[in-house]
mmCIF file of N, CA, C and O in Angstrom:
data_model
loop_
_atom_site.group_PDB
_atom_site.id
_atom_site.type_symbol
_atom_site.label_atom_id
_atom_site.label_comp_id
_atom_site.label_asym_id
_atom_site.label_seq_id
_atom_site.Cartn_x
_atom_site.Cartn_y
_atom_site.Cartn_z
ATOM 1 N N UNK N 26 37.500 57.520 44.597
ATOM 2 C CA UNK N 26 37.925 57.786 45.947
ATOM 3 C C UNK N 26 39.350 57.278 46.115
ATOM 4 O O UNK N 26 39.738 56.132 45.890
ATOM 5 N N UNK N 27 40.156 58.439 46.599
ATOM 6 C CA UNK N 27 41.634 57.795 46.734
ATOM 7 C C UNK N 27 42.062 57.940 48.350
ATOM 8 O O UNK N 27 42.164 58.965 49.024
ATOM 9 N N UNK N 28 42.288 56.446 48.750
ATOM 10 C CA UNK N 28 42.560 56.352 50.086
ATOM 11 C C UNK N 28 43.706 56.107 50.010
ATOM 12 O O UNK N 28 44.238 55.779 48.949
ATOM 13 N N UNK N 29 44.629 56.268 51.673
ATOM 14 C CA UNK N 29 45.699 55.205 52.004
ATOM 15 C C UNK N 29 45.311 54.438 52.917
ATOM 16 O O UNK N 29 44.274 54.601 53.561
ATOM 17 N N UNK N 30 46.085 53.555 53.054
ATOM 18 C CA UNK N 30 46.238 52.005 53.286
ATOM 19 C C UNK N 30 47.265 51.784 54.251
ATOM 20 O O UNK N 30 48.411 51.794 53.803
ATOM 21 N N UNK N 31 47.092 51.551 55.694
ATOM 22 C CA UNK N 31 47.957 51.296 56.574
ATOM 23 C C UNK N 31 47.561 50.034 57.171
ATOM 24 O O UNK N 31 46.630 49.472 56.595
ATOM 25 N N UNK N 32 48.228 49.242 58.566
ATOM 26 C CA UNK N 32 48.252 48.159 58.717
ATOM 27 C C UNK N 32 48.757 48.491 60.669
ATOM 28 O O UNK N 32 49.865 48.653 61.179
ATOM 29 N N UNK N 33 47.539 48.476 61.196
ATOM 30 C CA UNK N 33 48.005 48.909 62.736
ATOM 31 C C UNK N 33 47.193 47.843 63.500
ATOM 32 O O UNK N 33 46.259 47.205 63.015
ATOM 33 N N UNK N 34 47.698 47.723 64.841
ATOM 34 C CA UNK N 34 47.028 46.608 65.826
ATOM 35 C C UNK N 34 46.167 47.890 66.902
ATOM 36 O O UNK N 34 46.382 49.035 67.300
ATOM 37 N N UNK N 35 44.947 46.665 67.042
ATOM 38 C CA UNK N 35 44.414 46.975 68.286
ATOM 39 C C UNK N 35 44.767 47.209 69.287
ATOM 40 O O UNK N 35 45.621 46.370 69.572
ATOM 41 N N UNK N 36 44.553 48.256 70.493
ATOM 42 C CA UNK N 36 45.020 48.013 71.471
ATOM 43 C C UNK N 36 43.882 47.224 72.419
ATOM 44 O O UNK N 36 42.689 47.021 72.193
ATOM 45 N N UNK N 37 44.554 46.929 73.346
ATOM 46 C CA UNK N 37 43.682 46.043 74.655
ATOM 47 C C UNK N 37 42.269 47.299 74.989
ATOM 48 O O UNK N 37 41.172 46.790 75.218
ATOM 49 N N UNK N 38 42.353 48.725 75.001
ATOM 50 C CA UNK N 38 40.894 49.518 74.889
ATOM 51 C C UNK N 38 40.411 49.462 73.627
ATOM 52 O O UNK N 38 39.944 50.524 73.213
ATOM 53 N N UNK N 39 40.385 48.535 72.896
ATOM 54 C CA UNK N 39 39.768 48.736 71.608
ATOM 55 C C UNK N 39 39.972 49.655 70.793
ATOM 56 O O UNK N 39 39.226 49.976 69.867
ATOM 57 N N UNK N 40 41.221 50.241 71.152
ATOM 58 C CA UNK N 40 41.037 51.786 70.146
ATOM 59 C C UNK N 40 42.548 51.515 69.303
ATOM 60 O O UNK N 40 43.499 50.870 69.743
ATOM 61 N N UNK N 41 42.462 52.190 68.003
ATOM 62 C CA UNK N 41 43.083 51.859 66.843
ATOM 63 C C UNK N 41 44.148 52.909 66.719
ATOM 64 O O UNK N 41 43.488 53.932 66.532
ATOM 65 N N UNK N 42 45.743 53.332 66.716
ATOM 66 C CA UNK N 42 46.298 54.508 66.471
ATOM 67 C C UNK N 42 46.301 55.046 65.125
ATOM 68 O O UNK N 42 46.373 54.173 64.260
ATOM 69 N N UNK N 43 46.265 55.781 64.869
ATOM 70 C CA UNK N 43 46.419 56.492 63.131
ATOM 71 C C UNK N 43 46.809 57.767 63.601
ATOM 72 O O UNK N 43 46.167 58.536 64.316
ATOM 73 N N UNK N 44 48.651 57.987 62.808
ATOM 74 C CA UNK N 44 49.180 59.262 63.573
ATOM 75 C C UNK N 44 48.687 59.612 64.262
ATOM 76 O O UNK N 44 47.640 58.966 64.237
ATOM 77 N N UNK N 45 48.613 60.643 65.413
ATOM 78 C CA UNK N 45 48.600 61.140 66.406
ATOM 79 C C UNK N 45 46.796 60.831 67.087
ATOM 80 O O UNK N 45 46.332 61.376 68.089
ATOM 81 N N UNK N 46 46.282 60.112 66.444
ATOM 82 C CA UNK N 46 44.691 60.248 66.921
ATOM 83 C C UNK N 46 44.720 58.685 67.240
ATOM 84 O O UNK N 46 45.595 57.828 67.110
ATOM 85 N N UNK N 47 43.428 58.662 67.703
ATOM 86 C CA UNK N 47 42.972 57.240 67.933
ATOM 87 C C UNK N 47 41.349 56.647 67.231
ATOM 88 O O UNK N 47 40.330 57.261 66.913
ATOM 89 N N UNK N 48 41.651 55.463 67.200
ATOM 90 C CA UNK N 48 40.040 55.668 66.222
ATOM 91 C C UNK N 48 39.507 54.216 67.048
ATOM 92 O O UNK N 48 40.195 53.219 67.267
ATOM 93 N N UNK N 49 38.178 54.425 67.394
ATOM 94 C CA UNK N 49 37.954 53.205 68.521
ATOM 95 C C UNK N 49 36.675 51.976 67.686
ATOM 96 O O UNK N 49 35.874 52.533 66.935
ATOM 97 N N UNK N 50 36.583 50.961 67.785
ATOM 98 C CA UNK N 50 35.926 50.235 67.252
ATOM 99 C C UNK N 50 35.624 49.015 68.262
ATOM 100 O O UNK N 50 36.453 48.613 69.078
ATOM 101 N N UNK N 51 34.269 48.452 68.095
ATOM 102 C CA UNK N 51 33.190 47.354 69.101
ATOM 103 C C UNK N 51 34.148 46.551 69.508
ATOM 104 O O UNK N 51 34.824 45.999 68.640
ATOM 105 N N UNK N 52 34.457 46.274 71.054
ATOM 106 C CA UNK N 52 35.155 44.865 71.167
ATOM 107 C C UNK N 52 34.517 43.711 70.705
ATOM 108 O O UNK N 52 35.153 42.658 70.756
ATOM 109 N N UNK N 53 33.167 43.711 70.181
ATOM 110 C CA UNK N 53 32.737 42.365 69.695
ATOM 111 C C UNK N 53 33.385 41.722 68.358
ATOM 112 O O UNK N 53 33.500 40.551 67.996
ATOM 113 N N UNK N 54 33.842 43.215 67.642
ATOM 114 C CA UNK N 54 34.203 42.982 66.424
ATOM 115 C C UNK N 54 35.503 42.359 66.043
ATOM 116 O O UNK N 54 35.859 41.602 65.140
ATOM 117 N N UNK N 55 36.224 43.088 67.291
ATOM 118 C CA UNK N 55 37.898 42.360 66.936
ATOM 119 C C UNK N 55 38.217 41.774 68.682
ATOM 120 O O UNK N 55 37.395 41.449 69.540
ATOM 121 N N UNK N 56 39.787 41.810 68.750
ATOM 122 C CA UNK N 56 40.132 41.060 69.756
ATOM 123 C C UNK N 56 41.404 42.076 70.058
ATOM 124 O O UNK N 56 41.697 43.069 69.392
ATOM 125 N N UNK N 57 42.240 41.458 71.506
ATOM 126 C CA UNK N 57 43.554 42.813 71.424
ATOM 127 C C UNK N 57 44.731 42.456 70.852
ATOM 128 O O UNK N 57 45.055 41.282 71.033
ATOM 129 N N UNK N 58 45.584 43.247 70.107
ATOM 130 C CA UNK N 58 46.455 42.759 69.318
ATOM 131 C C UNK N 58 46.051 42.763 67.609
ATOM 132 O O UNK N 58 46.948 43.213 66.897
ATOM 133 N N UNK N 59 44.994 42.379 67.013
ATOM 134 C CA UNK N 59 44.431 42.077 66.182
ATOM 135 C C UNK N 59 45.064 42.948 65.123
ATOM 136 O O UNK N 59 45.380 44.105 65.399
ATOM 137 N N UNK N 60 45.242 42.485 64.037
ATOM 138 C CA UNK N 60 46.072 43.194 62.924
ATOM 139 C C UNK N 60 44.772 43.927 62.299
ATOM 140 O O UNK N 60 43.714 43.341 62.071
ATOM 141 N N UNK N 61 45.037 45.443 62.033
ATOM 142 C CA UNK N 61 43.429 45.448 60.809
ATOM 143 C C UNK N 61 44.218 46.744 60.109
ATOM 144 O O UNK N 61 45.141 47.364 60.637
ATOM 145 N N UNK N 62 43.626 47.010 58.776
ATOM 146 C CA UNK N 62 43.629 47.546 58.335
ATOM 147 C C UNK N 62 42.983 49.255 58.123
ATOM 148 O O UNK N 62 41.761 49.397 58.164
ATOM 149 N N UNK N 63 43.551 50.030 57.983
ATOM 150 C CA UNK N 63 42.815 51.569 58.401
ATOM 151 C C UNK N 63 43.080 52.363 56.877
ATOM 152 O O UNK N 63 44.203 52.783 56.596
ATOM 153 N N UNK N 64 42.123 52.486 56.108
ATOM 154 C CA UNK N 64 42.244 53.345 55.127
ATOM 155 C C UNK N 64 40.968 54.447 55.279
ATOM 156 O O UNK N 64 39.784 54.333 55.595
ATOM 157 N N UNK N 65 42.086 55.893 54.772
ATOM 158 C CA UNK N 65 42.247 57.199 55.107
ATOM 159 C C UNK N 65 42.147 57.545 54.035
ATOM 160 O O UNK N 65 42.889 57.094 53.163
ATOM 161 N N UNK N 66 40.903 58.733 53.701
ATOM 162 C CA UNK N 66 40.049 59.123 52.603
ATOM 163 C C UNK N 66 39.928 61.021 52.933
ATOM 164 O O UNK N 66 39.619 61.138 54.119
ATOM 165 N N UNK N 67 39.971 61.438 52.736
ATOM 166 C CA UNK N 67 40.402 63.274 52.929
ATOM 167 C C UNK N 67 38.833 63.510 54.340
ATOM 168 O O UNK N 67 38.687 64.523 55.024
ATOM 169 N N UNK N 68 38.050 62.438 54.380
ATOM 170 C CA UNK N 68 36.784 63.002 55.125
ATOM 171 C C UNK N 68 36.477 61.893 55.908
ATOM 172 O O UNK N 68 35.453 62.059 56.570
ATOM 173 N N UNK N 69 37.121 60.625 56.076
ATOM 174 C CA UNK N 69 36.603 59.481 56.403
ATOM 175 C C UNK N 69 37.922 58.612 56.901
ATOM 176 O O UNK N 69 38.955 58.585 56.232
ATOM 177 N N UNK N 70 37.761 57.884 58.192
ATOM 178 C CA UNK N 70 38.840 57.001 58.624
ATOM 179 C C UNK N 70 38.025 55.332 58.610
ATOM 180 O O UNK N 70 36.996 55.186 59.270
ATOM 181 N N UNK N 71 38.489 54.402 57.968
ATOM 182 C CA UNK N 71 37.513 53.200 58.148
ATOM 183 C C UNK N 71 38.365 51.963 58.156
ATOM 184 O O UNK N 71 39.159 51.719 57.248
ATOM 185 N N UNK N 72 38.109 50.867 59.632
ATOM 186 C CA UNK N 72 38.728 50.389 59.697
ATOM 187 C C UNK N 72 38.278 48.852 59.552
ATOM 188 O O UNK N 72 37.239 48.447 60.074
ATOM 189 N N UNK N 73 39.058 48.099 58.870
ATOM 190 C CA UNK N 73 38.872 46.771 57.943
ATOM 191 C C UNK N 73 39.486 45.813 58.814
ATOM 192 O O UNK N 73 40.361 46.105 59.630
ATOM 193 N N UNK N 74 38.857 44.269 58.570
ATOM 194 C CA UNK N 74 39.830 43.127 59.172
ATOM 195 C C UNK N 74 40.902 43.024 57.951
ATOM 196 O O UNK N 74 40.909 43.631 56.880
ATOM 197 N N UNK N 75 41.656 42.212 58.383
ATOM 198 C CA UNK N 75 42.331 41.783 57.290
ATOM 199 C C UNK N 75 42.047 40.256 57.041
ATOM 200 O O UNK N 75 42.849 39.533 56.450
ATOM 201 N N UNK N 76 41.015 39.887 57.468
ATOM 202 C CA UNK N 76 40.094 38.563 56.904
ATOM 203 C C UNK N 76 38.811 38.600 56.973
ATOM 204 O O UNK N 76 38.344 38.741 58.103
ATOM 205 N N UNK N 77 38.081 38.513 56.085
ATOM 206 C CA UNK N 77 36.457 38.312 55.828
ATOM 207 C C UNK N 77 35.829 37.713 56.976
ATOM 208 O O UNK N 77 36.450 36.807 57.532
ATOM 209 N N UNK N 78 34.658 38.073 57.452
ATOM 210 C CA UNK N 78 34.089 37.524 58.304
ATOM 211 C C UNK N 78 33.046 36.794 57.301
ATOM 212 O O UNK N 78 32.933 36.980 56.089
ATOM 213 N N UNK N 79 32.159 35.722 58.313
ATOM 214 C CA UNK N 79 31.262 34.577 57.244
ATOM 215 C C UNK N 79 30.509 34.675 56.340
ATOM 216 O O UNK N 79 30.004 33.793 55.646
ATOM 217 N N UNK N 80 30.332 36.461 56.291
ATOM 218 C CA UNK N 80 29.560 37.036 55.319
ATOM 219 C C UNK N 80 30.469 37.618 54.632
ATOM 220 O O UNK N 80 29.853 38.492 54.022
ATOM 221 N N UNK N 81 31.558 37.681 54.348
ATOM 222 C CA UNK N 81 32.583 38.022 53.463
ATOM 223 C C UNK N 81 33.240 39.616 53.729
ATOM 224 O O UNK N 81 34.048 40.245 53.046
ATOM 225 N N UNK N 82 32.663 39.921 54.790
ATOM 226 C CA UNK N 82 32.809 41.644 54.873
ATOM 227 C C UNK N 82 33.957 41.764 55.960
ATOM 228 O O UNK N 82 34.287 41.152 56.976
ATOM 229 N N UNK N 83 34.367 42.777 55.291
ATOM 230 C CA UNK N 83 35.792 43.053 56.259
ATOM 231 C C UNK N 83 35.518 44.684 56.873
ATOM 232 O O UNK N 83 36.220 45.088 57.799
ATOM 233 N N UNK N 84 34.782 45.285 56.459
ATOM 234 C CA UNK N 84 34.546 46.614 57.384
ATOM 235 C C UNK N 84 34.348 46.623 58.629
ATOM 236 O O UNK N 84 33.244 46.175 58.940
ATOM 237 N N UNK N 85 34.893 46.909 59.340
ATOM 238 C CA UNK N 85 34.605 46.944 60.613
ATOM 239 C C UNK N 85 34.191 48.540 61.425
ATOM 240 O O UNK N 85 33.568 48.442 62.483
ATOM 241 N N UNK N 86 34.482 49.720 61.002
ATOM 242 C CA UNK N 86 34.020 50.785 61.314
ATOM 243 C C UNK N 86 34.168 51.755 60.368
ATOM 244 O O UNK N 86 35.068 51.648 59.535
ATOM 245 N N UNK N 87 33.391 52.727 60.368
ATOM 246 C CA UNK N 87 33.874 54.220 60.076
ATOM 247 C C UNK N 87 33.765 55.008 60.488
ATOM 248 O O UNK N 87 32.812 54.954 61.265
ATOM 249 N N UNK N 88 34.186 55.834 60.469
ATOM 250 C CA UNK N 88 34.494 57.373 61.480
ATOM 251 C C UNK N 88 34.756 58.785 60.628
ATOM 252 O O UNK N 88 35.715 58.904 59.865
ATOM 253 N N UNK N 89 34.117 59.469 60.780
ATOM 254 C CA UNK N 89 34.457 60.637 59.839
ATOM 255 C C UNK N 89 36.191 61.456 60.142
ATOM 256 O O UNK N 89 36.218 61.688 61.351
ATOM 257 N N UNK N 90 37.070 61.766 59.716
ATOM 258 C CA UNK N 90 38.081 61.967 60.259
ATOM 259 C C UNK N 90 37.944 63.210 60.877
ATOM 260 O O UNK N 90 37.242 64.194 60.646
ATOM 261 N N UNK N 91 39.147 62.810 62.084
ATOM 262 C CA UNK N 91 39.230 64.354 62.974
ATOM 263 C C UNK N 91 39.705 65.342 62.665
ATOM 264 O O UNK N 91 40.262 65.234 61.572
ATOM 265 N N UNK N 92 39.795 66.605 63.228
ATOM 266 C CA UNK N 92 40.206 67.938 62.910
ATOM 267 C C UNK N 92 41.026 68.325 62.990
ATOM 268 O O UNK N 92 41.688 68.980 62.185
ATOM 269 N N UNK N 93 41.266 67.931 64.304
ATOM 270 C CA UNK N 93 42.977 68.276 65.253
ATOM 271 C C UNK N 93 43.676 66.855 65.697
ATOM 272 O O UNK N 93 43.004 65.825 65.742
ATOM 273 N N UNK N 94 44.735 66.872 65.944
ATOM 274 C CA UNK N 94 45.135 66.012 66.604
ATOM 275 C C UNK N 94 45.461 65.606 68.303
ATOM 276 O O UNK N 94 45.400 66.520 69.126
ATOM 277 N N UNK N 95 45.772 64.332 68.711
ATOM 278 C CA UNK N 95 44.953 64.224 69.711
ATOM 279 C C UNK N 95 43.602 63.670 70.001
ATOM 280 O O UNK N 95 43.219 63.376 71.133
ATOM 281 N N UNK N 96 42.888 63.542 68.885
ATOM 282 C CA UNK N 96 41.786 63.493 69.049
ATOM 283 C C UNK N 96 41.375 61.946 69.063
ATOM 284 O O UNK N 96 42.098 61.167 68.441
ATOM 285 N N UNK N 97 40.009 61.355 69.886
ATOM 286 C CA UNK N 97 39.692 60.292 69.957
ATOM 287 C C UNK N 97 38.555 60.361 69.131
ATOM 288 O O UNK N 97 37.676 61.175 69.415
ATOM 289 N N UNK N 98 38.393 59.306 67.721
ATOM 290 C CA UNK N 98 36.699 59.267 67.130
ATOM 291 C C UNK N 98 35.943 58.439 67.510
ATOM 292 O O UNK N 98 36.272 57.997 68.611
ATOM 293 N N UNK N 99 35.308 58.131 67.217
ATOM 294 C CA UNK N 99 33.799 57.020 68.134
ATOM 295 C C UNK N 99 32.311 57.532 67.832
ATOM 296 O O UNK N 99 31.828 58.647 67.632
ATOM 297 N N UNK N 100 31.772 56.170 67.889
ATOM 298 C CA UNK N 100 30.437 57.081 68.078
ATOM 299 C C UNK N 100 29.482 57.420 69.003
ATOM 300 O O UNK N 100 28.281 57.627 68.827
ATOM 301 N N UNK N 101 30.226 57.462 70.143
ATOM 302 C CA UNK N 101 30.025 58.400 71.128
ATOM 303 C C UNK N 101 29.025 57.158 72.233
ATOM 304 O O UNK N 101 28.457 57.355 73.307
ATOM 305 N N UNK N 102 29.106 56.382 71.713
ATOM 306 C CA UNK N 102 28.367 55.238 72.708
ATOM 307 C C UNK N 102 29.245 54.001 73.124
ATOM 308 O O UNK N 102 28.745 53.131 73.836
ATOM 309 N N UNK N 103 30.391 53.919 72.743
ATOM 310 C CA UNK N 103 31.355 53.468 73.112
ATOM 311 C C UNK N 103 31.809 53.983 74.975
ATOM 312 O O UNK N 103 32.014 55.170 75.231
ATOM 313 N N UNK N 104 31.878 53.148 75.819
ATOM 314 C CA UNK N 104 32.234 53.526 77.356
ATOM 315 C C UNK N 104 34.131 53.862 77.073
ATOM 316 O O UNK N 104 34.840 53.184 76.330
ATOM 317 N N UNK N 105 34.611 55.111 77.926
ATOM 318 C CA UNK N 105 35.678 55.583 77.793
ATOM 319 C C UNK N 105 36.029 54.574 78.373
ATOM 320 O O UNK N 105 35.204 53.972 79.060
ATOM 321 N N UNK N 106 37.917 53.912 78.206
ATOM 322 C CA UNK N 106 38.803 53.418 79.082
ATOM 323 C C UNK N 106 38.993 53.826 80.291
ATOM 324 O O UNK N 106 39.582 54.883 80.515
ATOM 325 N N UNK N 107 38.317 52.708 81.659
ATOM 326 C CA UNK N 107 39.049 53.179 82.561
ATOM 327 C C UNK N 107 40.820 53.325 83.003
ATOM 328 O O UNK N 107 41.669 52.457 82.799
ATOM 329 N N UNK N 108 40.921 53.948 83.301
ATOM 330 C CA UNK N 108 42.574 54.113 84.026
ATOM 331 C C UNK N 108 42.901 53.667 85.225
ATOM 332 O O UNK N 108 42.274 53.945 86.247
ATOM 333 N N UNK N 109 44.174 52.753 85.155
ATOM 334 C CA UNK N 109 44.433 52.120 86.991
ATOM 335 C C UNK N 109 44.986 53.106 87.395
ATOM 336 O O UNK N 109 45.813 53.833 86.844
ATOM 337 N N UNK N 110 44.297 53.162 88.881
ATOM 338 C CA UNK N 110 45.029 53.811 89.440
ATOM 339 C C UNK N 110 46.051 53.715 90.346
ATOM 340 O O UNK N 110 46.410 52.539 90.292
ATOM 341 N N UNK N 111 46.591 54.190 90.996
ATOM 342 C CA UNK N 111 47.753 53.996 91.949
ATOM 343 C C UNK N 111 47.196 53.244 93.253
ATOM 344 O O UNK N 111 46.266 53.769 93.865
ATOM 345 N N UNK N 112 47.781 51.936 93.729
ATOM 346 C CA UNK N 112 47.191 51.072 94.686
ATOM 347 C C UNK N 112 47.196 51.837 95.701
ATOM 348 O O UNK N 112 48.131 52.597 95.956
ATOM 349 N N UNK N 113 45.760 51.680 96.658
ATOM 350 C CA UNK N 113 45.740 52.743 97.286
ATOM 351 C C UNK N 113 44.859 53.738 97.465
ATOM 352 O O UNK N 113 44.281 53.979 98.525
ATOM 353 N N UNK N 114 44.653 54.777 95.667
ATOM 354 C CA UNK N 114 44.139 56.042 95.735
ATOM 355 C C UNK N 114 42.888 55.936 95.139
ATOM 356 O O UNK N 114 42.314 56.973 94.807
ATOM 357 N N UNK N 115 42.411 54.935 94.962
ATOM 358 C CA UNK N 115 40.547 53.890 94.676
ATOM 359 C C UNK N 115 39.666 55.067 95.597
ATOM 360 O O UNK N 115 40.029 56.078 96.198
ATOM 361 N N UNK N 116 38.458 54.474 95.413
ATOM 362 C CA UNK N 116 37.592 56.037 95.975
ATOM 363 C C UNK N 116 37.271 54.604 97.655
ATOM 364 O O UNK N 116 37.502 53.395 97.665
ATOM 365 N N UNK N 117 36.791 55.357 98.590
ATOM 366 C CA UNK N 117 37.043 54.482 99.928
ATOM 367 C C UNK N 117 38.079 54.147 99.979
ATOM 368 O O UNK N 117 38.093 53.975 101.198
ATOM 369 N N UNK N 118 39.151 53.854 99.640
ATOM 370 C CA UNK N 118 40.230 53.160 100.321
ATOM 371 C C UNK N 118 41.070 54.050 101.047
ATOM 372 O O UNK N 118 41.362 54.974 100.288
ATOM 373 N N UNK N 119 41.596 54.201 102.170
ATOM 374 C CA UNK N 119 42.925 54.906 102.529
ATOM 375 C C UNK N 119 44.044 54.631 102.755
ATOM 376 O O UNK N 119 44.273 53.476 103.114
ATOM 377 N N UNK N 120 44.768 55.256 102.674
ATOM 378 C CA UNK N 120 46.410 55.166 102.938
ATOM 379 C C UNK N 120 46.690 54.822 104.214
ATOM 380 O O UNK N 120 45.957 55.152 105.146
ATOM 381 N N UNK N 121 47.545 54.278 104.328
ATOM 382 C CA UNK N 121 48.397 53.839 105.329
ATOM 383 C C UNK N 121 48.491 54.513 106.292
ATOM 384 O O UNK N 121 48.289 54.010 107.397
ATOM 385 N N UNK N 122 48.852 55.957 106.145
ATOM 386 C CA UNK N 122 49.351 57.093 106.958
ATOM 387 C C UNK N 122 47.872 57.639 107.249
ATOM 388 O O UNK N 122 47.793 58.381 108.228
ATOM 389 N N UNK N 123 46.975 57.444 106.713
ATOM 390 C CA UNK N 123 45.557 58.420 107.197
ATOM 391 C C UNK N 123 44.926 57.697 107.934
ATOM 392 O O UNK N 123 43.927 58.112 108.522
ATOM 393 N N UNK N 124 45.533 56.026 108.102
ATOM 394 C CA UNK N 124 44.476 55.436 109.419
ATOM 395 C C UNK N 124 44.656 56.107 110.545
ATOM 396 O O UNK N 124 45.737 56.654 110.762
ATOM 397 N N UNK N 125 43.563 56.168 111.483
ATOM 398 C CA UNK N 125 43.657 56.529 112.838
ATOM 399 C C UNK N 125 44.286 55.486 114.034
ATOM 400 O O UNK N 125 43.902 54.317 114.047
ATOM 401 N N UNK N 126 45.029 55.854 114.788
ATOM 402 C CA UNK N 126 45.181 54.698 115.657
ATOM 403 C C UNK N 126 44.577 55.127 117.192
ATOM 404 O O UNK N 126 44.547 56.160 117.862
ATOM 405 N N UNK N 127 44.101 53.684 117.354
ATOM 406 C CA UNK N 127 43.089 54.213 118.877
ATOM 407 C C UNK N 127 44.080 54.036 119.674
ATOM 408 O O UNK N 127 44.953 53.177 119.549
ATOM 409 N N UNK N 128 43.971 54.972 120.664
ATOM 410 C CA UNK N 128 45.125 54.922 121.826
ATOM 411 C C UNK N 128 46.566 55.766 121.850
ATOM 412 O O UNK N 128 47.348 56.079 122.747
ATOM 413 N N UNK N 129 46.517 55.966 120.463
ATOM 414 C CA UNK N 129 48.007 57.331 120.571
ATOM 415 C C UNK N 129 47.790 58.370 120.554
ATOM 416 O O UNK N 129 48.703 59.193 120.620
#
């Protein structure tokens, strides 16, 4: 099996970049920032610590690789990143301008 060998950080959603895709792995497993390793196999993306855990194993995921790019892998039980939104546009809350005022 001939892989490559890259060297990318976590982001704060747990998800890993590899050119244009993202590859997501357990927040239990790593932390944000976390250096790990991602080697890339013609059918397979799998991502490594770059230190042994107490059982000596450094795998931390695999993912079959994607098709297109763009694409997010997972195994599908992972919860998507929420997105902030603009202060303000939260579900109940209203704007400034849409309060009613009693008396005008």
């Amino acid at each position: 099996m001939v892989a490559q060998r890259h060297l990318r950080h976590v982001g704060k959603d747990c998800l890993v970049a590899f050119y244009v895709n993202l590859c997501s792995v357990r927040a239990r497993r790593v932390r944000p920032r976390q250096l790990v390793e991602v080697r890339v196999t013609k059918s397979h993306v799998m991502l490594h610590a770059t230190v042994a855990d107490h059982g000596g194993e450094t795998l931390l995921v695999t993912h079959p690789r994607a098709a297109g790019r763009g694409v997010t892998t997972g195994d599908g039980s992972l919860p998507r990143p929420r997105r902030h939104d603009a202060p303000g546009s939260q579900a109940g809350s209203r704007s400034p301008r849409s309060r009613s005022v009693a008396g005008v």
